[in-house]
CSV table of C-alpha atoms in Angstrom, one decimal:
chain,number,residue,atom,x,y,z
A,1,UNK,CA,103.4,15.0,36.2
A,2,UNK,CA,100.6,16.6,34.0
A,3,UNK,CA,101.3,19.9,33.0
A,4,UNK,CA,99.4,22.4,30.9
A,5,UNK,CA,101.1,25.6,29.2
A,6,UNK,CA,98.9,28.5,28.5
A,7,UNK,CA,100.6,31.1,25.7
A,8,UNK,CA,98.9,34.2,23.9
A,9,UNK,CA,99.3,33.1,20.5
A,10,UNK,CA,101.1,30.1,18.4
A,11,UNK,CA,102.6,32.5,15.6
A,12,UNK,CA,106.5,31.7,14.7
A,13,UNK,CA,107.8,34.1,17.2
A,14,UNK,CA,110.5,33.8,19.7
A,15,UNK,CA,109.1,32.5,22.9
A,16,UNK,CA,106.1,30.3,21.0
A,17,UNK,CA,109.1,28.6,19.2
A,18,UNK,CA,111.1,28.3,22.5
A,19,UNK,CA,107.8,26.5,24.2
A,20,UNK,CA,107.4,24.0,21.3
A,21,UNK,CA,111.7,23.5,21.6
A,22,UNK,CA,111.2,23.6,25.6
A,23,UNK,CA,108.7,21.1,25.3
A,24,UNK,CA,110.8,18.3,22.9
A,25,UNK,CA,113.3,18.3,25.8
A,26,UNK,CA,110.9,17.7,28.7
A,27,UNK,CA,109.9,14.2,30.1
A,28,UNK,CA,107.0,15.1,31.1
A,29,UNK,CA,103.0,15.0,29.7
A,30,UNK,CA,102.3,18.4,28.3
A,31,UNK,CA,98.9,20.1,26.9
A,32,UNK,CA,99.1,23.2,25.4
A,33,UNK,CA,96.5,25.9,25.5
A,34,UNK,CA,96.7,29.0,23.0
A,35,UNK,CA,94.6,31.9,23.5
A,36,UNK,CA,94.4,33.3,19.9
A,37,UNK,CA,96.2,32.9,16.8
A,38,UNK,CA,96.6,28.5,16.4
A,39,UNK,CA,99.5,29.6,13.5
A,40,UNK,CA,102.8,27.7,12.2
A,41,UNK,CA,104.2,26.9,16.2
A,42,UNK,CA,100.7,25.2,16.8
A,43,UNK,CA,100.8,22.9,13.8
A,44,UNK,CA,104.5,22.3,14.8
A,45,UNK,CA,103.5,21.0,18.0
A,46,UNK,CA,100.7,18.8,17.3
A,47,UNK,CA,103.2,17.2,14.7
A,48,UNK,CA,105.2,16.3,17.9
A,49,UNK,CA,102.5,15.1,19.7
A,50,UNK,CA,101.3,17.6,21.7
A,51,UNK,CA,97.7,18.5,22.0
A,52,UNK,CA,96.8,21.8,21.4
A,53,UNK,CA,94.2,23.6,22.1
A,54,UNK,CA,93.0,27.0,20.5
A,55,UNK,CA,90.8,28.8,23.5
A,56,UNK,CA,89.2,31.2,20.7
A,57,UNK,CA,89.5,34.4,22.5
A,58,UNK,CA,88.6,37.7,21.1
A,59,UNK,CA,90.5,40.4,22.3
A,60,UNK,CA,92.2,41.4,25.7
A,61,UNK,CA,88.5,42.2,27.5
A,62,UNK,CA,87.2,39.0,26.2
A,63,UNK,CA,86.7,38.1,30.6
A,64,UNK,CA,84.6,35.0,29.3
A,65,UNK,CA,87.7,33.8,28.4
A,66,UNK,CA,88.3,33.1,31.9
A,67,UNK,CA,86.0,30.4,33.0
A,68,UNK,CA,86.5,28.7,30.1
A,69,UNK,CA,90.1,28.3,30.6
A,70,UNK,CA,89.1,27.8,34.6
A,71,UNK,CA,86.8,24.5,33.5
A,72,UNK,CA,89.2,23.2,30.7
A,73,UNK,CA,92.3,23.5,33.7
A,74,UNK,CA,90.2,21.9,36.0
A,75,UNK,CA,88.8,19.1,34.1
A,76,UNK,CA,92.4,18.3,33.1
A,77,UNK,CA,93.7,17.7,36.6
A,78,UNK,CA,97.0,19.6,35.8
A,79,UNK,CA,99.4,19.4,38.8
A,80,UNK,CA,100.9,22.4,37.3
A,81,UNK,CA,100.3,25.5,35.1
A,82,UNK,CA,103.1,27.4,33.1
A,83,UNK,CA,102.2,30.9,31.5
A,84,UNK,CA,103.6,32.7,28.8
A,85,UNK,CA,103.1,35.9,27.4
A,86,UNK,CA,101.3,38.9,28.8
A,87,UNK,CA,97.5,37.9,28.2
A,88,UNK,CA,98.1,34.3,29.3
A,89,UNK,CA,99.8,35.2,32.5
A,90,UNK,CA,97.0,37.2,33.5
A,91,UNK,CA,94.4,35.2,32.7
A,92,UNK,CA,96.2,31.7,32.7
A,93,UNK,CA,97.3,32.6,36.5
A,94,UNK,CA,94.2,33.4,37.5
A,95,UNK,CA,91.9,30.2,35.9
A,96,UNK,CA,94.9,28.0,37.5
A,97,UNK,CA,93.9,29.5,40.7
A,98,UNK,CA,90.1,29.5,40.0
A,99,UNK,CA,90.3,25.7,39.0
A,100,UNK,CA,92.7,25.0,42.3
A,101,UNK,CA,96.3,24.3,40.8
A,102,UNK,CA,98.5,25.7,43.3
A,103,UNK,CA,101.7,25.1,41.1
A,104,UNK,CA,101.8,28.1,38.9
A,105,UNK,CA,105.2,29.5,37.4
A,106,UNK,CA,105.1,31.9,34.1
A,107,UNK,CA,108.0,32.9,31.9
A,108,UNK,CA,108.5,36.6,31.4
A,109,UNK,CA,109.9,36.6,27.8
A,110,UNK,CA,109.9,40.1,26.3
A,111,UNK,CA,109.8,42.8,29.1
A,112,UNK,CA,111.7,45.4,28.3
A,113,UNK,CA,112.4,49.1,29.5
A,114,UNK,CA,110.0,50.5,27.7
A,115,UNK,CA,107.8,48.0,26.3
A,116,UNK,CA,106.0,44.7,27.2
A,117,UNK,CA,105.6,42.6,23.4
A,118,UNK,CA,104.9,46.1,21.6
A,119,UNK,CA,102.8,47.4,23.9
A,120,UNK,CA,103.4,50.5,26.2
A,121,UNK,CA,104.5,49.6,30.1
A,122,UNK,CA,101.3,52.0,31.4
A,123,UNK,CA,100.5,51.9,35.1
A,124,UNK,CA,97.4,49.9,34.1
A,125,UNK,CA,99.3,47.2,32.1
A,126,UNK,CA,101.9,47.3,35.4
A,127,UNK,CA,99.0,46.9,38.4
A,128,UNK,CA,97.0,43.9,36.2
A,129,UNK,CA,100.9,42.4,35.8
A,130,UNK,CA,101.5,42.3,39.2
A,131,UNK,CA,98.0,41.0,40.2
A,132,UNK,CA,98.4,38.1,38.2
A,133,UNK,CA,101.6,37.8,39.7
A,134,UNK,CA,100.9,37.4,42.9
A,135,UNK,CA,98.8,34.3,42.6
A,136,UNK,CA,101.9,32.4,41.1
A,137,UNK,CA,104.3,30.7,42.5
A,138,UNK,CA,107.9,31.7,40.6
A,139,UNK,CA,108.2,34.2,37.5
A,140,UNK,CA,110.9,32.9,34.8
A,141,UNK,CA,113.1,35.8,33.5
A,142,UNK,CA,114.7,34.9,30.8
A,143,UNK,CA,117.7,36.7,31.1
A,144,UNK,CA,119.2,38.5,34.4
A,145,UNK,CA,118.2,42.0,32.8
A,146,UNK,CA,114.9,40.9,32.6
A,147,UNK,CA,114.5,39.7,36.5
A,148,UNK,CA,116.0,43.1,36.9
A,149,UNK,CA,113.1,44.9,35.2
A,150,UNK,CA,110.9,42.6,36.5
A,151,UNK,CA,111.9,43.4,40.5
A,152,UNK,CA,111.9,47.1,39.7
A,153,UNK,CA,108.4,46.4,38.8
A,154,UNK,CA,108.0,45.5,42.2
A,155,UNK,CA,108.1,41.4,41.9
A,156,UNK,CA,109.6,40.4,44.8
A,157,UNK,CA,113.1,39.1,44.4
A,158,UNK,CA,113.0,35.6,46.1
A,159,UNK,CA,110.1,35.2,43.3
A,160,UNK,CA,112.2,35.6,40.3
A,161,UNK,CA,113.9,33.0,39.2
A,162,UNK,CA,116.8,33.6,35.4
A,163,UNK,CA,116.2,30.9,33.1
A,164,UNK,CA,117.3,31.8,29.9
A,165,UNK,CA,116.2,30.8,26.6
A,166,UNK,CA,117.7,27.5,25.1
A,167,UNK,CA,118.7,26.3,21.4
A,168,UNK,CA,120.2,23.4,19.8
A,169,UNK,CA,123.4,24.3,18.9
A,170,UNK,CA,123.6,21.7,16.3
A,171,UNK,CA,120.2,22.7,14.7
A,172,UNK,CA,122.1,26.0,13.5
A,173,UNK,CA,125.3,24.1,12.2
A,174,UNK,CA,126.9,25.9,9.0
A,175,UNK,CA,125.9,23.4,6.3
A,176,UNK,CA,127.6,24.5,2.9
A,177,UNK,CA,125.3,22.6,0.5
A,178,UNK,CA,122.0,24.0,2.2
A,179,UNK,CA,124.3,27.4,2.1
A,180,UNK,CA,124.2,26.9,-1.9
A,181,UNK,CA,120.6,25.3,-1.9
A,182,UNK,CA,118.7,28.3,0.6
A,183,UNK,CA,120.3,31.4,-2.0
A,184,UNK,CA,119.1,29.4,-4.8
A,185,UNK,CA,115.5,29.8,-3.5
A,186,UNK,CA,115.9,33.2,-3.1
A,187,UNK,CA,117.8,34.2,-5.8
A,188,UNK,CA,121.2,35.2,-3.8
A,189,UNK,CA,124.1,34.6,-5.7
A,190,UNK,CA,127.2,32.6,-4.3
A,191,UNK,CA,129.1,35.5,-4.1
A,192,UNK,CA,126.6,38.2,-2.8
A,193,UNK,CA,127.7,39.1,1.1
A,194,UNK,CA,124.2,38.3,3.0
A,195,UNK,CA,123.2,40.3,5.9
A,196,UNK,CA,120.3,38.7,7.9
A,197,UNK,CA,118.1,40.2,9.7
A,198,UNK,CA,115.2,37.7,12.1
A,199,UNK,CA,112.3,38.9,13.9
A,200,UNK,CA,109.0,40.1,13.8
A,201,UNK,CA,108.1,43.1,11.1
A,202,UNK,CA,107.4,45.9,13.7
A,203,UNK,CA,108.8,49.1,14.7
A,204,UNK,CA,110.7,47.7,17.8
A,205,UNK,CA,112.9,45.5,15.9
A,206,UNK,CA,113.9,49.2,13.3
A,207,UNK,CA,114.5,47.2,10.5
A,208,UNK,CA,114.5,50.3,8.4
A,209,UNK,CA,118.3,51.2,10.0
A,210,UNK,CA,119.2,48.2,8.2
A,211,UNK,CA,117.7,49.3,4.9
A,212,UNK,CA,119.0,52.7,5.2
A,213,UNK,CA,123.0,51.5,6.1
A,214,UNK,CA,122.3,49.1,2.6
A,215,UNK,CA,122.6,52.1,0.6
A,216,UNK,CA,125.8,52.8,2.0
A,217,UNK,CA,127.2,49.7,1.2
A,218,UNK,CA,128.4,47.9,-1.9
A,219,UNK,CA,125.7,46.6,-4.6
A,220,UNK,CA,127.0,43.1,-4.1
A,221,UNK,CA,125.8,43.4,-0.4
A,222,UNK,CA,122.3,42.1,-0.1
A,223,UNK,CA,119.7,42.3,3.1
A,224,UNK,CA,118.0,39.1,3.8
A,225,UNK,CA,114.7,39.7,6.0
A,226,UNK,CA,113.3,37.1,7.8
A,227,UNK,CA,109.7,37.5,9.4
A,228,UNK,CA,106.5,39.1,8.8
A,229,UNK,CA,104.2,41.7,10.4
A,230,UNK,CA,102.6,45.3,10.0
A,231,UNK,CA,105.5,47.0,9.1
A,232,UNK,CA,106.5,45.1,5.8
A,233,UNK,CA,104.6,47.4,3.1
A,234,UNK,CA,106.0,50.4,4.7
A,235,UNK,CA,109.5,48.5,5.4
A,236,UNK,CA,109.2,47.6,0.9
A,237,UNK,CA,108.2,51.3,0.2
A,238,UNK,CA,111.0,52.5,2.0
A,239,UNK,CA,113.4,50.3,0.2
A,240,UNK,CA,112.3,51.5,-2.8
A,241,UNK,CA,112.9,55.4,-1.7
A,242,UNK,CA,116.3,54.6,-1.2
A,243,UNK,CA,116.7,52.6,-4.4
A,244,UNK,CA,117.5,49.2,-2.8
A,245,UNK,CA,114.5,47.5,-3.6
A,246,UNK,CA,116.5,44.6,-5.7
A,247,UNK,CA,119.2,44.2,-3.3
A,248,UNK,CA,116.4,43.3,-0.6
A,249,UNK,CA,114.9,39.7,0.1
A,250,UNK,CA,111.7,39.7,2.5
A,251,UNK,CA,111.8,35.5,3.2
A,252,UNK,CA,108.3,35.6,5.5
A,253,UNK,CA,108.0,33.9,8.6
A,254,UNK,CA,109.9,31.1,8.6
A,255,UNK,CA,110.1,28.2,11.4
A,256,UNK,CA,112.7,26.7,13.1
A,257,UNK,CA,112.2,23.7,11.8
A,258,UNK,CA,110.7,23.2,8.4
A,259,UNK,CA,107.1,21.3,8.0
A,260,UNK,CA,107.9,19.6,4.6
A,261,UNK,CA,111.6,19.4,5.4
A,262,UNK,CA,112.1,20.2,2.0
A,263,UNK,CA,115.1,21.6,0.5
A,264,UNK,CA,112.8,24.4,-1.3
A,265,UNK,CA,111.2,25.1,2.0
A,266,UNK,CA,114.3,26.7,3.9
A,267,UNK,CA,113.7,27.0,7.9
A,268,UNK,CA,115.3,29.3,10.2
A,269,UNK,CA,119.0,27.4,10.0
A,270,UNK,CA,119.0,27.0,6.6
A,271,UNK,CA,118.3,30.7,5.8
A,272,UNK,CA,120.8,31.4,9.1
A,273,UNK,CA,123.7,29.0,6.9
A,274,UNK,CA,122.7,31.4,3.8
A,275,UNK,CA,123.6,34.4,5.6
A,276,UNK,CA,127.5,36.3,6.2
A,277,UNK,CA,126.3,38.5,9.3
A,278,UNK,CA,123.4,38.9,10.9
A,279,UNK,CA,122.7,42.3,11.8
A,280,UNK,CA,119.8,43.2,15.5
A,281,UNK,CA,119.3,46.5,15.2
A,282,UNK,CA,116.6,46.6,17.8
A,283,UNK,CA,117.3,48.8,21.1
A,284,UNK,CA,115.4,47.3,23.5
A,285,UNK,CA,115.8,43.7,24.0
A,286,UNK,CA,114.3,40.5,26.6
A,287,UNK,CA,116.9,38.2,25.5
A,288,UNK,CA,118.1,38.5,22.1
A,289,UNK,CA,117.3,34.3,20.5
A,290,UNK,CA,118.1,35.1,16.6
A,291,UNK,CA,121.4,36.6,17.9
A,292,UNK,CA,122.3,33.4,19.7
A,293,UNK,CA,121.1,31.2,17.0
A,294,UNK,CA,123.5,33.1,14.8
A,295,UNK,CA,126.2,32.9,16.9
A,296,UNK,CA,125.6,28.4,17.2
A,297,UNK,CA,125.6,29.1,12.5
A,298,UNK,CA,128.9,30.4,13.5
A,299,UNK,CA,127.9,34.1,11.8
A,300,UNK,CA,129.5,37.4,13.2
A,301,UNK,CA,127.0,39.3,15.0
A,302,UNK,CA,126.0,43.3,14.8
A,303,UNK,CA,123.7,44.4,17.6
A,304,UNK,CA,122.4,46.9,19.3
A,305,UNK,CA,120.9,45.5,22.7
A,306,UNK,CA,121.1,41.8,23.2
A,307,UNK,CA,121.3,40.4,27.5
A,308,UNK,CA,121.6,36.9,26.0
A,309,UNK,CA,125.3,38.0,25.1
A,310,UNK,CA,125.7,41.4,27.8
A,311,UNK,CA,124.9,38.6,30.5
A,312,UNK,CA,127.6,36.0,29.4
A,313,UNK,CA,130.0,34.8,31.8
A,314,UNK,CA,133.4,37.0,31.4
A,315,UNK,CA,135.3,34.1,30.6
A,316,UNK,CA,133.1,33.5,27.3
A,317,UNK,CA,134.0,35.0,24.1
A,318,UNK,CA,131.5,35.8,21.0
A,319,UNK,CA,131.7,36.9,17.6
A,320,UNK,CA,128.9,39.7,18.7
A,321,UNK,CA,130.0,43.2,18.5
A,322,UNK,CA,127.8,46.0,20.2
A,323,UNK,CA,127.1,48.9,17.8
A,324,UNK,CA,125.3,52.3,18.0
A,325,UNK,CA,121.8,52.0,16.7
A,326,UNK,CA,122.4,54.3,13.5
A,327,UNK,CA,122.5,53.2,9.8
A,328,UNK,CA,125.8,54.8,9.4
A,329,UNK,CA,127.5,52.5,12.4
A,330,UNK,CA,126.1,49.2,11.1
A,331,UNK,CA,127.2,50.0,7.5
A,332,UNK,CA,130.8,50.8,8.9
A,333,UNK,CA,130.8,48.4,10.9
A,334,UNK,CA,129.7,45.5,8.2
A,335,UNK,CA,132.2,47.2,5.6
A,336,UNK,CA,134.6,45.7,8.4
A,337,UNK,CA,133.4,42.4,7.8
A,338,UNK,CA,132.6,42.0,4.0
A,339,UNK,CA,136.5,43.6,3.7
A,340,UNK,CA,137.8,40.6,6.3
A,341,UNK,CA,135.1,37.9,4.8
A,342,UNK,CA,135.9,35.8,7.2
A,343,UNK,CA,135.7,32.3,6.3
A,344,UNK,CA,135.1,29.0,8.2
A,345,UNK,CA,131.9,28.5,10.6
A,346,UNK,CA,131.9,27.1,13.8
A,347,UNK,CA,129.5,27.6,16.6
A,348,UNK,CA,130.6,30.3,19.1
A,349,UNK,CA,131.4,29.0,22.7
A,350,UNK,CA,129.1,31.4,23.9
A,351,UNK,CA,125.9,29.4,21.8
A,352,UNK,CA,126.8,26.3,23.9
A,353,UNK,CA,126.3,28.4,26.9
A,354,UNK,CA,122.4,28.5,26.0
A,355,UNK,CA,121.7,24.9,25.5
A,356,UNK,CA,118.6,23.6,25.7
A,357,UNK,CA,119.3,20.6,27.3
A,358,UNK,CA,120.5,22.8,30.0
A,359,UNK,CA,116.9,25.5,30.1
A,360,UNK,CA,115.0,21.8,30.6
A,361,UNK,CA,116.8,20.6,33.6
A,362,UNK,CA,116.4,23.9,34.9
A,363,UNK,CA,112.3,23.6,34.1
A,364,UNK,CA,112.4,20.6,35.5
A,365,UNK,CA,113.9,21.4,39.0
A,366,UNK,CA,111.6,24.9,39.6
A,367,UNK,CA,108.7,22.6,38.6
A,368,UNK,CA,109.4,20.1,41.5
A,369,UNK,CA,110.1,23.0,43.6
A,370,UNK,CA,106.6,24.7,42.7
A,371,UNK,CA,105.1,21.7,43.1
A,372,UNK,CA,106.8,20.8,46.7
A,373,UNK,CA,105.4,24.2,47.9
A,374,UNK,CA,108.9,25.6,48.6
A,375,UNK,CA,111.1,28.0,47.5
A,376,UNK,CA,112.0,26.9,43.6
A,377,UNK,CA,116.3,27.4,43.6
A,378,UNK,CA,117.5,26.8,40.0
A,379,UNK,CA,121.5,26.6,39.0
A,380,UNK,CA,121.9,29.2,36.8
């Protein structure tokens, strides 16, 4: 089975590190194709093995984008195309249609109520959706709240398919030493009480309520930011209003899994072992990966709005308290915490519940589905 997957951008965000983590447990021949942005994800994955390739479009309306990606599907001879991302469902679903590959399936990573990746859900953004939709064969949500949305959106239900982001649990394993090594870098002291905070550097994720509980809480707390974006110079000015400007660390984007594997070039785990809590103040979640990453370091969890633990079985339990979305609830809340300090780490049973051995078998058998012409069922 050839198969090509067409994503917006190859930045280290959540669903271009799931693909390139998706893609290491798949026994099948995969090209990638990246719209914009060939960043840290796309290096990653031509270090597997995978050939990527960077399409070079300019912006949304760049339509000559289109036969481009049309000619490069085509001359491929993909049995199947995967999507991911808003841009590259539209136009991905559309040049696997164009080029005559009837197997088309896209993952729906990060719709929420309000928002689609950042943007506002307008009619417009809706109708050219749903379009693209339509030529597909299955849409991936990657959580049941998301196939909710999606279906209220007016995707019919037999069309939706929950697949749900995978990790590997032992990728996020507490390691003491790389505990000890990972504050060195940053200048955390062995006995500082870390809280993390992972994601992009934009006002969805309202990384400010973290900065604003900080000056509620003891100076031997310390807020550990990991990610970049547009909001960091406003996110450091703020930090210095409130006076907390030393007791904050701004780490950058960091992978999930380190180029130089380097010891003085932390990853996500390592920084995840450096951490005591990690704190998700966002309100409006798809699935909620750096809180289920946390939970396989063994961390307690703070959040706000996370399906990946809302849609658990009953019978599973998680260190992953909900809290109100205000400063003052998350400094209360972590006061509870740094007071109880609680010691040992061992992965959550709920982490094991997202494995990503697991996500690839269920890839695997909507792929044979799509590709069969019938109606993709997946075990969920």
């Amino acid at each position: 089975m050839r198969t090509l997957h067409v994503i917006t951008g190859l930045g280290t965000g959540g669903a271009e590190q799931q693909l390139r983590l998706l893609l290491r447990h798949l026994p099948v021949h995969s090209d990638v194709v990246t719209l914009t942005n060939p960043g840290t994800v796309a290096r990653g994955l031509t270090a597997d093995g995978i050939r990527v390739v960077h399409l070079g479009m300019t912006g949304n309306r760049d339509l000559g984008a289109l036969p481009r990606l049309t000619k490069f599907v085509r001359d491929g001879r993909y049995d199947l195309v995967h999507t991911h991302l808003y841009r590259a469902c539209v136009y991905g679903r559309f040049a696997a249609r164009l080029a005559g590959v009837r197997a088309v399936v896209a993952t729906e990573h990060s719709l929420g109520e309000s928002r689609m990746e950042g943007r506002p859900l307008s009619a417009g953004v809706r109708a050219l959706y749903l379009a693209g939709e339509r030529v597909g064969r299955a849409t991936l949500a990657v959580s049941p709240s998301v196939a909710d949305r999606l279906v209220r959106w007016g995707v019919p239900r037999h069309r939706v398919h929950v697949v749900p982001n995978g990790i590997d649990v032992e990728r996020f394993a507490h390691d003491p030493a790389l505990r000890d090594a990972t504050r060195h870098v940053f200048g955390l002291h062995r006995d500082d009480f870390v809280i993390g905070g992972v994601g992009r550097l934009v006002p969805g994720k309202r990384f400010d309520v973290l900065l604003r509980a900080l000056a509620h809480l003891p100076d031997y707390v310390r807020l550990l930011l990991v990610g970049d974006g547009p909001e960091e110079q406003r996110l450091r000015g703020l930090a210095q209003e409130l006076g907390v400007v030393r007791r904050v660390v701004f780490a950058g984007e960091r992978p999930y899994l380190s180029p130089s594997g380097r010891v003085g070039d932390p990853d996500l785990p390592a920084l995840m072992s450096a951490m005591d809590l990690l704190a998700s103040p966002s309100d409006e979640e798809a699935f909620g990966l750096a809180v289920v990453e946390a939970l396989a370091s063994g961390l307690p969890v703070l959040y706000v709005s996370c399906p990946a633990v809302e849609d658990l079985p009953p019978d599973l339990e998680s260190a992953a308290v909900r809290v109100p979305g205000d400063p003052e609830s998350f400094a209360r809340q972590a006061l509870r915490i740094v007071a109880a300090r609680p010691s040992g780490r061992t992965p959550s049973p709920a982490a094991h519940h997202y494995s990503i051995a697991r996500s690839a078998e269920q890839h695997l058998r909507l792929y044979g589905a799509a590709l069969g012409g019938s109606d993709p069922r997946v075990r969920e």
